[in-house]
Amino acid sequence: MTERLEDIALAMVADGKGILAADESSGTIKKRFDAIKVESTEENRRDYRELMFRAGDAMKNHISGVILYDETIRQKAADGTPLVDIIKAAGAVPGIKVDAGAKPLAGFPGDTVTEGLDGLRERLAEYYKLGARFAKWRAVIDINEEENVPSATAIDANCHALARYAALCQEAGIVPIVEPEVLMDGAHDIDTCYEVTKVTLLQLFSELYAADVNLAGTILKPNMVIPGKKSGTKASPEQVAEMTLKVFRETVPVAVPGIAFLSGGQSDEEATANLNAMNAAGPLPWKLTFSYGRALQAAPQKAWAGKKDNVTAAQKAFAHRARMNGLAAQGKWSPDLEKQG
Ligand code: 5MM
């Protein structure tokens, strides 16, 4: 029997759970491994990801779904069990990144458009057979006010692609995670991040409506509203919560069951504190949780450092971040709990 998209989407944002973004493409995982002085071989990538998927209670209690890369969805664990089966046995939904990355947008220096629509229908059919029940597509919106980035053209092109991707996913019985990431790399202030996020989300939902996408079977993966890294300013979790919730109330239909944030380069604790502040300010019409890559994995990567002897320590580090974020997804986190890690 085919599962209903709405039920899969609800399972992805179940109480106290969130999504592990383990879909780093080959270039990105190499960067992460370089930082811990580990060679990025197929076996090392497998061993590292396997240790997280086998992290027992952390997976079972706090991870609702795992976003995989094409290589990982086909990989078997060291004992021959498909990694997808390990994820399912932990009660999490396997998902797959299907975009082909952000490429320079012709005619608009500094802007990018995410590619990957060609042949997507066929790829989704294969991923469904391999066990994927949700997918992810990330659009990248940079901010550079001096260079007029982002252009309206870039926002339109990216949102149109996200809507075409989402419609194809739903046709295949797969829940689309739509990820329009407004980058936090720039020198912009929090108000500029708010404005760009607002314009992007308005355009995104207009395109999703036009493409007849079922919003109840869709998960939004946005950035939080925060000042750019190079601005030299920091916002408190309360400020981030206020501005982020304001932009959602103005743009995100209540038909969307859940919002699962990216961490975007925030520190582990910042990403947790900000998510917690938003949930503490509830009640909200959507579930608010995490779909973190770096903010879940930086600690286990450091603890692992490519050594078999460190697997338990790495699993503990992963379990701690998963639990902290699971609490933040319910507004139950506090800084003193961090010491337990
Ligand atoms: C895990 O990183 C994902 C894939 O990135 P590349 O395609 O660039 O290799 C990325 O899309 C990720 O899922 C989101 O950005 C969230 O991760 P962060 O680290 O921002 O929480």
CSV table of C-alpha atoms and ligand atoms in Angstrom, one decimal:
chain,number,residue,atom,x,y,z
A,1,MET,CA,0.0,0.0,0.0
A,2,THR,CA,1.3,3.5,-0.8
A,3,GLU,CA,1.7,5.7,2.3
A,4,ARG,CA,-0.1,9.0,2.2
A,5,LEU,CA,2.2,12.0,1.6
A,6,GLU,CA,0.4,13.8,4.5
A,7,ASP,CA,1.3,10.9,6.9
A,8,ILE,CA,4.9,10.8,5.9
A,9,ALA,CA,5.2,14.6,6.3
A,10,LEU,CA,3.7,14.3,9.8
A,11,ALA,CA,6.1,11.5,10.8
A,12,MET,CA,9.0,13.8,9.6
A,13,VAL,CA,8.0,16.4,12.2
A,14,ALA,CA,6.9,14.1,15.0
A,15,ASP,CA,7.2,15.5,18.5
A,16,GLY,CA,10.7,15.9,19.8
A,17,LYS,CA,12.2,14.6,16.6
A,18,GLY,CA,14.0,16.2,13.6
A,19,ILE,CA,15.9,15.4,10.5
A,20,LEU,CA,19.6,14.5,10.1
A,21,ALA,CA,20.9,16.1,6.9
A,22,ALA,CA,23.7,13.6,5.9
A,23,ASP,CA,23.4,14.4,2.2
A,24,GLU,CA,26.8,16.2,1.8
A,25,SER,CA,27.8,15.8,-1.9
A,26,SER,CA,31.3,14.5,-2.6
A,27,GLY,CA,32.9,17.9,-2.5
A,28,THR,CA,31.3,19.0,0.8
A,29,ILE,CA,32.1,15.7,2.7
A,30,LYS,CA,35.7,16.0,1.5
A,31,LYS,CA,35.9,19.4,3.1
A,32,ARG,CA,34.4,18.1,6.3
A,33,PHE,CA,36.8,15.1,6.3
A,34,ASP,CA,39.8,17.4,5.5
A,35,ALA,CA,39.0,19.3,8.7
A,36,ILE,CA,39.4,16.2,10.8
A,37,LYS,CA,42.3,14.8,8.6
A,38,VAL,CA,40.4,11.8,7.3
A,39,GLU,CA,40.7,10.8,3.6
A,40,SER,CA,37.4,10.9,1.8
A,41,THR,CA,37.2,7.3,0.5
A,42,GLU,CA,33.9,5.5,-0.1
A,43,GLU,CA,34.7,3.2,2.9
A,44,ASN,CA,35.4,6.1,5.3
A,45,ARG,CA,32.2,7.9,4.2
A,46,ARG,CA,30.3,4.7,4.8
A,47,ASP,CA,31.8,4.0,8.2
A,48,TYR,CA,31.2,7.5,9.4
A,49,ARG,CA,27.6,7.6,8.3
A,50,GLU,CA,27.0,4.1,9.5
A,51,LEU,CA,28.1,5.1,13.0
A,52,MET,CA,25.4,7.8,13.2
A,53,PHE,CA,22.7,5.6,11.8
A,54,ARG,CA,23.5,3.0,14.4
A,55,ALA,CA,23.5,5.4,17.3
A,56,GLY,CA,20.7,3.5,19.0
A,57,ASP,CA,18.4,5.6,21.2
A,58,ALA,CA,19.5,8.9,19.6
A,59,MET,CA,18.2,7.8,16.3
A,60,LYS,CA,15.1,6.1,17.8
A,61,ASN,CA,14.1,9.0,20.0
A,62,HIS,CA,15.2,12.1,18.2
A,63,ILE,CA,15.7,11.5,14.5
A,64,SER,CA,12.6,11.3,12.3
A,65,GLY,CA,14.3,11.1,8.9
A,66,VAL,CA,17.7,11.1,7.3
A,67,ILE,CA,18.6,12.9,4.1
A,68,LEU,CA,21.0,10.7,2.0
A,69,TYR,CA,23.3,11.3,-0.9
A,70,ASP,CA,23.0,9.1,-4.0
A,71,GLU,CA,26.1,7.1,-3.0
A,72,THR,CA,24.8,6.5,0.5
A,73,ILE,CA,21.3,5.3,-0.4
A,74,ARG,CA,22.9,2.5,-2.4
A,75,GLN,CA,25.5,1.6,0.2
A,76,LYS,CA,25.7,-1.4,2.5
A,77,ALA,CA,27.0,-1.3,6.1
A,78,ALA,CA,30.2,-3.2,7.0
A,79,ASP,CA,28.1,-6.3,7.9
A,80,GLY,CA,26.3,-6.2,4.5
A,81,THR,CA,23.0,-4.6,5.8
A,82,PRO,CA,21.8,-1.9,3.4
A,83,LEU,CA,22.2,1.5,5.2
A,84,VAL,CA,18.5,2.3,4.3
A,85,ASP,CA,17.4,-0.8,6.4
A,86,ILE,CA,19.4,0.4,9.4
A,87,ILE,CA,17.6,3.8,9.2
A,88,LYS,CA,14.2,2.2,8.8
A,89,ALA,CA,14.9,-0.2,11.7
A,90,ALA,CA,15.6,2.9,13.9
A,91,GLY,CA,12.1,4.1,13.0
A,92,ALA,CA,13.4,7.0,10.8
A,93,VAL,CA,12.3,7.7,7.2
A,94,PRO,CA,15.0,7.5,4.5
A,95,GLY,CA,15.2,10.6,2.2
A,96,ILE,CA,17.3,11.6,-0.7
A,97,LYS,CA,18.9,14.8,-2.0
A,98,VAL,CA,17.9,15.1,-5.7
A,99,ASP,CA,19.2,18.5,-6.8
A,100,ALA,CA,22.4,18.7,-8.8
A,101,GLY,CA,23.7,21.8,-7.0
A,102,ALA,CA,23.6,25.6,-7.4
A,103,LYS,CA,25.2,26.8,-10.7
A,104,PRO,CA,25.9,30.5,-11.8
A,105,LEU,CA,22.8,32.1,-13.2
A,106,ALA,CA,23.6,33.4,-16.7
A,107,GLY,CA,23.4,37.2,-17.0
A,108,PHE,CA,23.3,37.7,-13.2
A,109,PRO,CA,26.8,37.7,-11.7
A,110,GLY,CA,26.8,36.5,-8.1
A,111,ASP,CA,23.4,34.8,-8.4
A,112,THR,CA,22.9,31.0,-8.7
A,113,VAL,CA,20.1,28.7,-9.8
A,114,THR,CA,19.9,25.1,-8.6
A,115,GLU,CA,19.8,22.5,-11.4
A,116,GLY,CA,18.6,18.9,-11.6
A,117,LEU,CA,15.2,18.8,-13.2
A,118,ASP,CA,16.2,16.9,-16.3
A,119,GLY,CA,15.4,13.2,-15.8
A,120,LEU,CA,14.1,13.8,-12.3
A,121,ARG,CA,10.9,11.8,-12.9
A,122,GLU,CA,13.0,8.7,-13.6
A,123,ARG,CA,15.4,9.3,-10.8
A,124,LEU,CA,12.6,9.7,-8.3
A,125,ALA,CA,11.0,6.4,-9.4
A,126,GLU,CA,14.3,4.7,-8.8
A,127,TYR,CA,14.8,6.3,-5.4
A,128,TYR,CA,11.3,5.3,-4.4
A,129,LYS,CA,12.3,1.7,-5.1
A,130,LEU,CA,15.5,2.1,-3.1
A,131,GLY,CA,13.3,3.2,-0.1
A,132,ALA,CA,13.2,7.0,-0.2
A,133,ARG,CA,9.9,8.5,1.0
A,134,PHE,CA,11.0,12.1,1.0
A,135,ALA,CA,13.4,14.2,-1.0
A,136,LYS,CA,15.3,17.5,-0.7
A,137,TRP,CA,16.2,20.3,-3.1
A,138,ARG,CA,18.2,23.3,-1.9
A,139,ALA,CA,18.1,26.7,-3.6
A,140,VAL,CA,20.8,29.1,-2.6
A,141,ILE,CA,20.0,32.8,-2.2
A,142,ASP,CA,23.1,34.9,-1.4
A,143,ILE,CA,22.9,38.5,-0.2
A,144,ASN,CA,25.3,41.1,-1.4
A,145,GLU,CA,23.6,44.5,-1.3
A,146,GLU,CA,26.5,46.3,-3.2
A,147,GLU,CA,26.2,43.9,-6.1
A,148,ASN,CA,22.3,43.8,-6.2
A,149,VAL,CA,22.4,40.2,-5.2
A,150,PRO,CA,19.9,38.5,-5.1
A,151,SER,CA,18.1,39.6,-8.2
A,152,ALA,CA,14.4,39.1,-8.6
A,153,THR,CA,15.2,36.9,-11.5
A,154,ALA,CA,17.3,34.6,-9.3
A,155,ILE,CA,14.6,34.3,-6.7
A,156,ASP,CA,11.9,33.6,-9.4
A,157,ALA,CA,14.1,31.0,-11.2
A,158,ASN,CA,14.9,29.1,-8.0
A,159,CYS,CA,11.3,29.1,-6.7
A,160,HIS,CA,10.0,27.9,-10.0
A,161,ALA,CA,12.5,25.1,-10.0
A,162,LEU,CA,11.5,24.2,-6.4
A,163,ALA,CA,7.9,24.0,-7.4
A,164,ARG,CA,8.5,21.8,-10.4
A,165,TYR,CA,10.7,19.5,-8.2
A,166,ALA,CA,8.0,19.4,-5.5
A,167,ALA,CA,5.3,18.5,-8.0
A,168,LEU,CA,7.4,15.7,-9.5
A,169,CYS,CA,8.1,14.3,-6.0
A,170,GLN,CA,4.5,14.1,-5.1
A,171,GLU,CA,3.7,12.4,-8.4
A,172,ALA,CA,6.2,9.7,-7.3
A,173,GLY,CA,4.8,9.3,-3.8
A,174,ILE,CA,7.7,11.2,-2.2
A,175,VAL,CA,7.3,14.1,0.2
A,176,PRO,CA,9.3,17.2,-1.0
A,177,ILE,CA,11.4,19.1,1.4
A,178,VAL,CA,11.7,22.6,-0.2
A,179,GLU,CA,14.8,24.4,0.9
A,180,PRO,CA,15.2,28.0,-0.1
A,181,GLU,CA,18.4,28.9,1.9
A,182,VAL,CA,19.1,32.6,2.3
A,183,LEU,CA,22.8,32.4,3.2
A,184,MET,CA,24.1,33.9,6.4
A,185,ASP,CA,27.6,34.5,4.8
A,186,GLY,CA,27.1,38.2,3.9
A,187,ALA,CA,27.6,41.5,5.7
A,188,HIS,CA,23.9,42.3,5.9
A,189,ASP,CA,21.9,43.1,9.0
A,190,ILE,CA,19.0,41.1,10.4
A,191,ASP,CA,16.4,43.4,8.7
A,192,THR,CA,17.9,42.6,5.3
A,193,CYS,CA,17.8,38.9,6.0
A,194,TYR,CA,14.1,39.3,7.0
A,195,GLU,CA,13.3,41.2,3.8
A,196,VAL,CA,15.1,38.7,1.5
A,197,THR,CA,13.6,35.7,3.3
A,198,LYS,CA,10.1,37.3,3.1
A,199,VAL,CA,10.3,38.0,-0.7
A,200,THR,CA,11.7,34.5,-1.2
A,201,LEU,CA,9.0,32.7,0.8
A,202,LEU,CA,6.2,34.7,-0.8
A,203,GLN,CA,7.5,33.8,-4.3
A,204,LEU,CA,8.0,30.1,-3.3
A,205,PHE,CA,4.4,29.7,-2.1
A,206,SER,CA,3.1,31.5,-5.1
A,207,GLU,CA,5.0,29.0,-7.3
A,208,LEU,CA,3.9,26.0,-5.2
A,209,TYR,CA,0.3,27.0,-5.6
A,210,ALA,CA,0.7,27.5,-9.4
A,211,ALA,CA,2.2,24.0,-9.6
A,212,ASP,CA,-0.7,22.6,-7.7
A,213,VAL,CA,1.6,21.2,-5.0
A,214,ASN,CA,-0.2,19.6,-2.0
A,215,LEU,CA,1.1,21.7,0.9
A,216,ALA,CA,0.0,19.2,3.5
A,217,GLY,CA,2.4,16.8,1.9
A,218,THR,CA,5.3,19.2,1.9
A,219,ILE,CA,8.0,20.2,4.4
A,220,LEU,CA,9.7,23.7,4.4
A,221,LYS,CA,13.4,23.8,5.2
A,222,PRO,CA,14.3,27.5,5.6
A,223,ASN,CA,17.0,29.6,7.1
A,224,MET,CA,16.4,31.4,10.4
A,225,VAL,CA,16.3,35.2,10.2
A,226,ILE,CA,19.7,36.2,11.5
A,227,PRO,CA,22.4,38.9,10.7
A,228,GLY,CA,25.1,37.9,8.2
A,229,LYS,CA,28.3,36.5,9.6
A,230,LYS,CA,30.4,39.4,8.2
A,231,SER,CA,28.1,42.1,9.8
A,232,GLY,CA,29.9,41.9,13.1
A,233,THR,CA,26.6,41.7,14.9
A,234,LYS,CA,24.9,38.9,16.8
A,235,ALA,CA,21.2,38.6,17.5
A,236,SER,CA,19.8,37.0,20.7
A,237,PRO,CA,17.7,33.9,20.4
A,238,GLU,CA,14.6,36.0,21.4
A,239,GLN,CA,15.3,38.4,18.6
A,240,VAL,CA,15.9,35.6,16.1
A,241,ALA,CA,12.7,33.9,17.2
A,242,GLU,CA,10.7,37.1,16.9
A,243,MET,CA,11.9,38.0,13.4
A,244,THR,CA,11.7,34.4,12.1
A,245,LEU,CA,8.2,33.8,13.4
A,246,LYS,CA,7.1,37.2,12.0
A,247,VAL,CA,8.3,36.2,8.5
A,248,PHE,CA,6.6,32.8,8.7
A,249,ARG,CA,3.3,34.3,9.9
A,250,GLU,CA,3.4,36.6,6.9
A,251,THR,CA,4.2,34.0,4.3
A,252,VAL,CA,3.8,30.3,5.3
A,253,PRO,CA,0.3,28.8,4.9
A,254,VAL,CA,-1.0,26.8,7.9
A,255,ALA,CA,-1.6,23.9,5.5
A,256,VAL,CA,2.2,23.2,5.7
A,257,PRO,CA,2.6,20.7,8.5
A,258,GLY,CA,6.2,21.4,9.5
A,259,ILE,CA,9.2,23.7,9.2
A,260,ALA,CA,12.6,22.0,9.6
A,261,PHE,CA,15.4,24.5,9.8
A,262,LEU,CA,18.9,24.3,8.3
A,263,SER,CA,21.7,25.4,10.6
A,264,GLY,CA,23.5,27.4,8.0
A,265,GLY,CA,26.9,27.8,9.8
A,266,GLN,CA,25.5,28.7,13.2
A,267,SER,CA,27.4,27.2,16.1
A,268,ASP,CA,25.9,24.0,17.5
A,269,GLU,CA,24.5,25.8,20.6
A,270,GLU,CA,23.2,28.8,18.7
A,271,ALA,CA,21.2,26.6,16.3
A,272,THR,CA,19.7,24.8,19.4
A,273,ALA,CA,19.0,28.0,21.4
A,274,ASN,CA,17.4,29.7,18.5
A,275,LEU,CA,15.1,26.7,17.7
A,276,ASN,CA,14.2,26.5,21.4
A,277,ALA,CA,13.3,30.2,21.6
A,278,MET,CA,10.9,29.8,18.7
A,279,ASN,CA,9.1,26.8,20.2
A,280,ALA,CA,9.0,28.5,23.6
A,281,ALA,CA,7.2,31.4,22.0
A,282,GLY,CA,4.4,29.1,20.8
A,283,PRO,CA,1.7,27.9,20.2
A,284,LEU,CA,2.4,27.9,16.5
A,285,PRO,CA,0.3,26.6,13.5
A,286,TRP,CA,3.2,24.5,12.3
A,287,LYS,CA,5.7,22.1,13.9
A,288,LEU,CA,9.1,23.7,14.1
A,289,THR,CA,12.1,21.4,14.2
A,290,PHE,CA,15.6,20.9,12.8
A,291,SER,CA,17.0,19.5,9.7
A,292,TYR,CA,20.6,20.2,10.6
A,293,GLY,CA,23.8,19.1,8.8
A,294,ARG,CA,26.7,20.8,10.5
A,295,ALA,CA,25.0,21.6,13.8
A,296,LEU,CA,24.3,17.8,14.3
A,297,GLN,CA,27.5,16.5,12.8
A,298,ALA,CA,30.4,18.8,13.8
A,299,ALA,CA,30.7,17.3,17.3
A,300,PRO,CA,30.6,13.6,16.2
A,301,GLN,CA,33.0,14.3,13.3
A,302,LYS,CA,35.6,15.8,15.7
A,303,ALA,CA,35.1,12.9,18.2
A,304,TRP,CA,35.5,10.3,15.5
A,305,ALA,CA,38.5,11.6,13.6
A,306,GLY,CA,38.5,8.5,11.4
A,307,LYS,CA,39.4,6.0,14.2
A,308,LYS,CA,37.5,2.8,15.0
A,309,ASP,CA,38.3,3.3,18.7
A,310,ASN,CA,36.4,6.6,18.7
A,311,VAL,CA,33.1,5.2,17.4
A,312,THR,CA,31.4,5.1,20.8
A,313,ALA,CA,32.6,8.6,21.7
A,314,ALA,CA,31.4,9.9,18.3
A,315,GLN,CA,28.0,8.2,18.8
A,316,LYS,CA,27.7,9.9,22.2
A,317,ALA,CA,28.5,13.3,20.8
A,318,PHE,CA,25.9,12.8,18.1
A,319,ALA,CA,23.4,11.5,20.7
A,320,HIS,CA,23.9,14.6,22.8
A,321,ARG,CA,23.3,17.0,19.9
A,322,ALA,CA,20.3,15.0,18.7
A,323,ARG,CA,18.8,15.1,22.3
A,324,MET,CA,19.5,18.8,22.7
A,325,ASN,CA,17.8,19.6,19.4
A,326,GLY,CA,14.9,17.2,20.2
A,327,LEU,CA,14.3,19.2,23.4
A,328,ALA,CA,14.6,22.5,21.5
A,329,ALA,CA,11.9,21.3,19.0
A,330,GLN,CA,9.6,21.2,22.0
A,331,GLY,CA,10.8,24.4,23.7
A,332,LYS,CA,12.2,22.4,26.6
A,333,TRP,CA,15.9,23.0,26.2
A,334,SER,CA,18.0,25.2,28.5
A,335,PRO,CA,21.7,26.0,28.4
A,336,ASP,CA,22.5,24.1,31.6
A,337,LEU,CA,21.5,20.8,29.9
A,338,GLU,CA,24.5,21.2,27.6
A,339,LYS,CA,26.8,20.2,30.4
A,340,GLN,CA,25.4,16.7,30.3
A,341,GLY,CA,27.2,16.3,27.0
B,1,5MM,C1,24.5,18.4,4.6
B,1,5MM,O1,24.7,19.4,3.6
B,1,5MM,C2,23.7,19.5,2.6
B,1,5MM,C3,24.3,19.3,1.2
B,1,5MM,O2,25.1,20.3,0.9
B,1,5MM,P1,25.9,20.2,-0.6
B,1,5MM,O3,24.9,19.8,-1.6
B,1,5MM,O4,26.4,21.6,-0.7
B,1,5MM,O5,27.0,19.2,-0.4
B,1,5MM,C4,22.9,20.8,2.7
B,1,5MM,O6,22.0,21.0,1.7
B,1,5MM,C5,22.2,20.8,4.0
B,1,5MM,O7,21.2,19.8,4.0
B,1,5MM,C6,21.5,22.0,4.5
B,1,5MM,O8,22.2,23.2,4.1
B,1,5MM,C7,21.5,22.0,6.0
B,1,5MM,O9,22.8,21.8,6.5
B,1,5MM,P2,23.4,22.8,7.5
B,1,5MM,O10,24.8,22.4,7.7
B,1,5MM,O11,23.2,24.2,7.0
B,1,5MM,O12,22.5,22.6,8.8
